mmCIF file of N, CA and C in Angstrom:
data_model
loop_
_atom_site.group_PDB
_atom_site.id
_atom_site.type_symbol
_atom_site.label_atom_id
_atom_site.label_comp_id
_atom_site.label_asym_id
_atom_site.label_seq_id
_atom_site.Cartn_x
_atom_site.Cartn_y
_atom_site.Cartn_z
ATOM 1 N N VAL M 1 -18.080 -33.634 17.097
ATOM 2 C CA VAL M 1 -19.442 -32.785 16.753
ATOM 3 C C VAL M 1 -20.007 -32.184 18.102
ATOM 4 N N GLU M 2 -20.196 -30.857 17.753
ATOM 5 C CA GLU M 2 -20.797 -30.163 18.979
ATOM 6 C C GLU M 2 -22.226 -30.327 19.005
ATOM 7 N N VAL M 3 -22.678 -30.708 20.204
ATOM 8 C CA VAL M 3 -24.456 -30.640 20.343
ATOM 9 C C VAL M 3 -24.805 -30.080 21.351
ATOM 10 N N SER M 4 -26.311 -29.558 21.359
ATOM 11 C CA SER M 4 -26.796 -28.848 22.362
ATOM 12 C C SER M 4 -28.125 -29.574 23.072
ATOM 13 N N THR M 5 -28.468 -30.844 22.559
ATOM 14 C CA THR M 5 -29.273 -31.587 23.165
ATOM 15 C C THR M 5 -28.872 -32.807 23.014
ATOM 16 N N ALA M 6 -29.465 -33.885 23.961
ATOM 17 C CA ALA M 6 -29.225 -35.332 24.264
ATOM 18 C C ALA M 6 -29.661 -35.998 22.991
ATOM 19 N N ALA M 7 -30.641 -35.432 22.267
ATOM 20 C CA ALA M 7 -31.281 -36.162 20.862
ATOM 21 C C ALA M 7 -29.870 -36.093 19.802
ATOM 22 N N GLU M 8 -29.296 -34.766 20.092
ATOM 23 C CA GLU M 8 -28.354 -34.507 18.661
ATOM 24 C C GLU M 8 -27.100 -35.110 19.225
ATOM 25 N N ALA M 9 -26.869 -35.362 20.380
ATOM 26 C CA ALA M 9 -25.778 -36.248 20.764
ATOM 27 C C ALA M 9 -25.911 -37.680 20.424
ATOM 28 N N MET M 10 -27.025 -38.244 20.636
ATOM 29 C CA MET M 10 -27.280 -39.716 20.133
ATOM 30 C C MET M 10 -27.355 -39.766 18.615
ATOM 31 N N THR M 11 -27.706 -38.956 17.907
ATOM 32 C CA THR M 11 -27.564 -38.565 16.483
ATOM 33 C C THR M 11 -26.321 -38.826 15.876
ATOM 34 N N ALA M 12 -25.623 -37.787 16.532
ATOM 35 C CA ALA M 12 -24.104 -37.747 16.165
ATOM 36 C C ALA M 12 -23.268 -38.944 16.262
ATOM 37 N N ALA M 13 -23.633 -39.587 17.386
ATOM 38 C CA ALA M 13 -22.690 -40.770 17.839
ATOM 39 C C ALA M 13 -23.367 -41.872 16.705
ATOM 40 N N ALA M 14 -24.731 -42.097 16.758
ATOM 41 C CA ALA M 14 -24.917 -43.020 15.717
ATOM 42 C C ALA M 14 -24.396 -42.546 14.070
ATOM 43 N N ALA M 15 -24.386 -41.403 14.074
ATOM 44 C CA ALA M 15 -23.597 -41.191 12.708
ATOM 45 C C ALA M 15 -22.453 -41.514 12.558
ATOM 46 N N GLY M 16 -21.684 -41.760 13.484
ATOM 47 C CA GLY M 16 -20.058 -42.201 13.389
ATOM 48 C C GLY M 16 -19.175 -41.317 13.889
ATOM 49 N N ALA M 17 -19.816 -40.077 15.080
ATOM 50 C CA ALA M 17 -18.835 -39.209 15.286
ATOM 51 C C ALA M 17 -17.914 -40.084 16.326
ATOM 52 N N ASP M 18 -16.616 -39.544 16.118
ATOM 53 C CA ASP M 18 -15.679 -39.974 17.163
ATOM 54 C C ASP M 18 -15.988 -39.364 18.638
ATOM 55 N N ILE M 19 -16.169 -38.030 18.564
ATOM 56 C CA ILE M 19 -16.054 -37.260 19.614
ATOM 57 C C ILE M 19 -17.436 -36.387 19.689
ATOM 58 N N VAL M 20 -18.184 -36.555 20.904
ATOM 59 C CA VAL M 20 -19.399 -35.929 20.878
ATOM 60 C C VAL M 20 -19.223 -34.645 22.076
ATOM 61 N N LEU M 21 -19.253 -33.461 21.706
ATOM 62 C CA LEU M 21 -19.307 -32.204 22.603
ATOM 63 C C LEU M 21 -20.412 -31.835 23.038
ATOM 64 N N LEU M 22 -20.749 -32.033 24.069
ATOM 65 C CA LEU M 22 -22.060 -31.615 24.945
ATOM 66 C C LEU M 22 -21.764 -30.142 25.505
ATOM 67 N N ASP M 23 -22.303 -29.202 24.888
ATOM 68 C CA ASP M 23 -21.917 -27.798 25.253
ATOM 69 C C ASP M 23 -23.214 -27.206 25.683
ATOM 70 N N ASN M 24 -22.697 -26.420 26.862
ATOM 71 C CA ASN M 24 -23.662 -25.776 27.724
ATOM 72 C C ASN M 24 -24.807 -26.643 28.230
ATOM 73 N N PHE M 25 -24.441 -27.685 28.831
ATOM 74 C CA PHE M 25 -25.520 -28.417 29.273
ATOM 75 C C PHE M 25 -25.422 -28.430 30.854
ATOM 76 N N THR M 26 -26.566 -28.424 31.559
ATOM 77 C CA THR M 26 -26.387 -28.403 32.936
ATOM 78 C C THR M 26 -25.811 -29.710 33.509
ATOM 79 N N PRO M 27 -25.153 -29.534 34.642
ATOM 80 C CA PRO M 27 -24.589 -31.206 35.066
ATOM 81 C C PRO M 27 -25.409 -32.146 35.129
ATOM 82 N N GLN M 28 -26.480 -32.215 35.381
ATOM 83 C CA GLN M 28 -27.711 -33.201 35.619
ATOM 84 C C GLN M 28 -28.035 -33.771 33.827
ATOM 85 N N ALA M 29 -28.288 -32.680 32.932
ATOM 86 C CA ALA M 29 -28.487 -32.926 31.863
ATOM 87 C C ALA M 29 -27.140 -33.665 31.145
ATOM 88 N N LEU M 30 -26.084 -33.195 31.445
ATOM 89 C CA LEU M 30 -24.783 -33.674 30.899
ATOM 90 C C LEU M 30 -24.573 -34.999 31.419
ATOM 91 N N HIS M 31 -24.733 -35.411 32.505
ATOM 92 C CA HIS M 31 -24.561 -36.827 32.936
ATOM 93 C C HIS M 31 -25.600 -37.583 32.467
ATOM 94 N N GLU M 32 -26.977 -37.384 32.159
ATOM 95 C CA GLU M 32 -27.857 -38.140 31.751
ATOM 96 C C GLU M 32 -27.462 -38.156 30.178
ATOM 97 N N ALA M 33 -26.978 -37.462 29.355
ATOM 98 C CA ALA M 33 -26.739 -37.369 28.008
ATOM 99 C C ALA M 33 -25.631 -38.247 27.991
ATOM 100 N N ALA M 34 -24.552 -38.086 28.571
ATOM 101 C CA ALA M 34 -23.278 -38.753 28.438
ATOM 102 C C ALA M 34 -23.458 -40.191 28.542
ATOM 103 N N ALA M 35 -24.380 -40.557 29.795
ATOM 104 C CA ALA M 35 -24.537 -42.315 29.936
ATOM 105 C C ALA M 35 -25.190 -42.662 28.947
ATOM 106 N N ALA M 36 -26.294 -42.086 28.166
ATOM 107 C CA ALA M 36 -26.806 -42.619 27.405
ATOM 108 C C ALA M 36 -26.134 -42.668 25.965
ATOM 109 N N VAL M 37 -25.331 -41.941 25.625
ATOM 110 C CA VAL M 37 -24.036 -41.673 24.534
ATOM 111 C C VAL M 37 -23.298 -43.099 24.912
ATOM 112 N N LYS M 38 -22.855 -43.232 26.038
ATOM 113 C CA LYS M 38 -21.668 -44.625 26.417
ATOM 114 C C LYS M 38 -22.605 -45.772 26.420
ATOM 115 N N ALA M 39 -23.867 -45.688 26.747
ATOM 116 C CA ALA M 39 -24.299 -46.935 26.648
ATOM 117 C C ALA M 39 -24.678 -47.250 25.464
ATOM 118 N N ALA M 40 -24.869 -46.614 24.449
ATOM 119 C CA ALA M 40 -25.358 -47.035 23.029
ATOM 120 C C ALA M 40 -24.143 -47.163 22.248
ATOM 121 N N HIS M 41 -22.858 -46.251 22.664
ATOM 122 C CA HIS M 41 -21.853 -46.113 21.632
ATOM 123 C C HIS M 41 -20.297 -46.082 22.752
ATOM 124 N N PRO M 42 -19.938 -47.085 23.273
ATOM 125 C CA PRO M 42 -19.052 -46.839 24.536
ATOM 126 C C PRO M 42 -17.526 -46.488 23.772
ATOM 127 N N ALA M 43 -17.231 -46.548 22.493
ATOM 128 C CA ALA M 43 -16.150 -46.032 21.844
ATOM 129 C C ALA M 43 -16.147 -44.540 21.744
ATOM 130 N N VAL M 44 -17.410 -43.977 21.652
ATOM 131 C CA VAL M 44 -17.293 -42.547 21.511
ATOM 132 C C VAL M 44 -16.667 -41.603 22.734
ATOM 133 N N THR M 45 -15.938 -40.733 22.345
ATOM 134 C CA THR M 45 -15.336 -40.078 23.438
ATOM 135 C C THR M 45 -16.474 -38.806 24.032
ATOM 136 N N VAL M 46 -16.932 -38.559 24.945
ATOM 137 C CA VAL M 46 -17.941 -37.820 25.389
ATOM 138 C C VAL M 46 -17.013 -36.414 25.897
ATOM 139 N N GLU M 47 -17.400 -35.287 25.586
ATOM 140 C CA GLU M 47 -16.699 -34.200 25.787
ATOM 141 C C GLU M 47 -17.556 -33.088 26.721
ATOM 142 N N ALA M 48 -17.201 -32.516 27.693
ATOM 143 C CA ALA M 48 -18.249 -31.434 28.145
ATOM 144 C C ALA M 48 -17.480 -30.060 27.957
ATOM 145 N N SER M 49 -18.335 -29.192 27.815
ATOM 146 C CA SER M 49 -18.154 -27.758 27.508
ATOM 147 C C SER M 49 -18.853 -26.754 27.619
ATOM 148 N N GLY M 50 -18.801 -25.592 28.054
ATOM 149 C CA GLY M 50 -19.717 -24.514 28.154
ATOM 150 C C GLY M 50 -20.134 -23.870 29.443
ATOM 151 N N GLY M 51 -19.358 -22.995 29.778
ATOM 152 C CA GLY M 51 -19.705 -22.364 31.287
ATOM 153 C C GLY M 51 -18.827 -23.157 32.237
ATOM 154 N N ILE M 52 -17.886 -23.871 32.082
ATOM 155 C CA ILE M 52 -17.258 -24.628 33.205
ATOM 156 C C ILE M 52 -16.062 -24.004 33.587
ATOM 157 N N ASN M 53 -15.941 -23.761 34.673
ATOM 158 C CA ASN M 53 -14.868 -23.063 35.421
ATOM 159 C C ASN M 53 -14.425 -23.834 36.458
ATOM 160 N N LEU M 54 -13.441 -23.272 37.310
ATOM 161 C CA LEU M 54 -12.617 -24.194 38.122
ATOM 162 C C LEU M 54 -14.069 -24.507 39.539
ATOM 163 N N GLU M 55 -14.651 -23.307 39.563
ATOM 164 C CA GLU M 55 -15.818 -23.753 40.998
ATOM 165 C C GLU M 55 -16.596 -24.532 40.829
ATOM 166 N N VAL M 56 -17.116 -24.558 39.396
ATOM 167 C CA VAL M 56 -18.214 -25.595 39.045
ATOM 168 C C VAL M 56 -17.537 -26.883 38.454
ATOM 169 N N LEU M 57 -16.335 -27.020 38.051
ATOM 170 C CA LEU M 57 -15.724 -28.293 37.607
ATOM 171 C C LEU M 57 -16.126 -29.690 38.203
ATOM 172 N N PRO M 58 -16.184 -29.736 39.456
ATOM 173 C CA PRO M 58 -16.508 -31.109 40.113
ATOM 174 C C PRO M 58 -18.117 -31.596 39.841
ATOM 175 N N HIS M 59 -18.851 -30.679 39.378
ATOM 176 C CA HIS M 59 -20.103 -31.045 39.043
ATOM 177 C C HIS M 59 -20.314 -31.688 37.595
ATOM 178 N N PHE M 60 -19.228 -31.430 36.970
ATOM 179 C CA PHE M 60 -19.267 -31.705 35.438
ATOM 180 C C PHE M 60 -18.333 -33.165 35.460
ATOM 181 N N LEU M 61 -17.773 -33.559 36.231
ATOM 182 C CA LEU M 61 -16.792 -34.821 36.179
ATOM 183 C C LEU M 61 -17.668 -36.005 36.602
ATOM 184 N N GLY M 62 -17.666 -36.843 36.007
ATOM 185 C CA GLY M 62 -18.302 -38.126 36.115
ATOM 186 C C GLY M 62 -17.874 -39.446 35.108
ATOM 187 N N PRO M 63 -18.329 -40.620 35.361
ATOM 188 C CA PRO M 63 -17.814 -41.851 34.858
ATOM 189 C C PRO M 63 -17.974 -41.707 33.285
ATOM 190 N N HIS M 64 -18.900 -41.026 32.835
ATOM 191 C CA HIS M 64 -19.380 -41.134 31.368
ATOM 192 C C HIS M 64 -18.449 -40.095 30.862
ATOM 193 N N VAL M 65 -17.972 -39.017 31.316
ATOM 194 C CA VAL M 65 -17.526 -37.987 30.457
ATOM 195 C C VAL M 65 -15.857 -38.160 30.746
ATOM 196 N N ASP M 66 -15.536 -38.045 29.282
ATOM 197 C CA ASP M 66 -13.993 -38.159 29.139
ATOM 198 C C ASP M 66 -13.006 -37.259 29.038
ATOM 199 N N VAL M 67 -13.696 -35.989 28.742
ATOM 200 C CA VAL M 67 -12.996 -34.728 28.620
ATOM 201 C C VAL M 67 -13.816 -33.592 28.764
ATOM 202 N N VAL M 68 -13.082 -32.514 29.692
ATOM 203 C CA VAL M 68 -13.611 -31.175 30.070
ATOM 204 C C VAL M 68 -13.210 -30.235 29.690
ATOM 205 N N SER M 69 -13.562 -29.502 28.886
ATOM 206 C CA SER M 69 -13.105 -28.438 28.154
ATOM 207 C C SER M 69 -13.455 -26.903 28.826
ATOM 208 N N MET M 70 -12.276 -26.164 29.287
ATOM 209 C CA MET M 70 -12.751 -24.906 29.976
ATOM 210 C C MET M 70 -12.209 -23.861 29.169
ATOM 211 N N GLY M 71 -13.030 -23.139 28.649
ATOM 212 C CA GLY M 71 -12.620 -21.833 28.007
ATOM 213 C C GLY M 71 -11.927 -20.718 28.945
ATOM 214 N N CYS M 72 -12.262 -20.836 30.229
ATOM 215 C CA CYS M 72 -11.578 -19.823 31.218
ATOM 216 C C CYS M 72 -10.017 -20.058 31.347
ATOM 217 N N LEU M 73 -9.553 -21.057 30.803
ATOM 218 C CA LEU M 73 -8.259 -20.966 30.722
ATOM 219 C C LEU M 73 -7.698 -20.253 29.857
ATOM 220 N N THR M 74 -8.338 -19.787 28.849
ATOM 221 C CA THR M 74 -7.694 -19.007 27.529
ATOM 222 C C THR M 74 -8.365 -17.591 27.630
ATOM 223 N N HIS M 75 -9.530 -17.591 28.298
ATOM 224 C CA HIS M 75 -10.794 -16.407 27.932
ATOM 225 C C HIS M 75 -9.605 -15.273 29.033
ATOM 226 N N GLY M 76 -9.293 -16.019 30.085
ATOM 227 C CA GLY M 76 -8.745 -14.898 31.341
ATOM 228 C C GLY M 76 -7.339 -14.818 31.073
ATOM 229 N N ALA M 77 -6.647 -15.315 30.049
ATOM 230 C CA ALA M 77 -5.236 -15.068 29.894
ATOM 231 C C ALA M 77 -4.729 -13.636 29.311
ATOM 232 N N THR M 78 -3.842 -12.992 30.175
ATOM 233 C CA THR M 78 -3.436 -11.698 29.420
ATOM 234 C C THR M 78 -2.464 -11.918 28.660
ATOM 235 N N SER M 79 -2.451 -10.927 27.580
ATOM 236 C CA SER M 79 -1.412 -10.856 26.455
ATOM 237 C C SER M 79 -0.347 -10.220 26.954
ATOM 238 N N LEU M 80 0.841 -10.513 26.032
ATOM 239 C CA LEU M 80 2.232 -10.016 26.234
ATOM 240 C C LEU M 80 2.364 -9.366 24.881
ATOM 241 N N ASP M 81 2.562 -8.023 24.937
ATOM 242 C CA ASP M 81 3.015 -7.391 23.789
ATOM 243 C C ASP M 81 4.594 -7.555 23.800
ATOM 244 N N PHE M 82 5.126 -7.976 22.637
ATOM 245 C CA PHE M 82 6.411 -8.110 22.761
ATOM 246 C C PHE M 82 7.140 -7.891 21.123
ATOM 247 N N SER M 83 8.068 -7.388 20.673
ATOM 248 C CA SER M 83 8.651 -7.468 19.514
ATOM 249 C C SER M 83 10.124 -7.642 19.445
ATOM 250 N N LEU M 84 10.324 -8.353 18.093
ATOM 251 C CA LEU M 84 11.917 -8.637 17.896
ATOM 252 C C LEU M 84 12.360 -7.645 16.926
ATOM 253 N N ARG M 85 13.373 -6.572 17.306
ATOM 254 C CA ARG M 85 14.036 -5.567 16.641
ATOM 255 C C ARG M 85 15.303 -6.029 16.455
ATOM 256 N N VAL M 86 15.997 -5.809 15.054
ATOM 257 C CA VAL M 86 16.946 -6.319 14.600
ATOM 258 C C VAL M 86 17.695 -5.039 14.244
#
């Protein structure tokens, strides 16, 4: 479940979400929300996403964050135009 506040994260975890995606959180807010989710629901996977790139990645890593998604890996990829002609 994608959430944008700590309260939504707790609601999603309490409702039975297997994974809670904390989207567009600041690093401090992310760690606080992730710690709260893990304290109440240790089996829930906590994922961080939104605005994370290689430069700021270390700020989003922590003991309560299980997964980090970085859109920059796909947003910046160049396309390759090819065709198969028989």
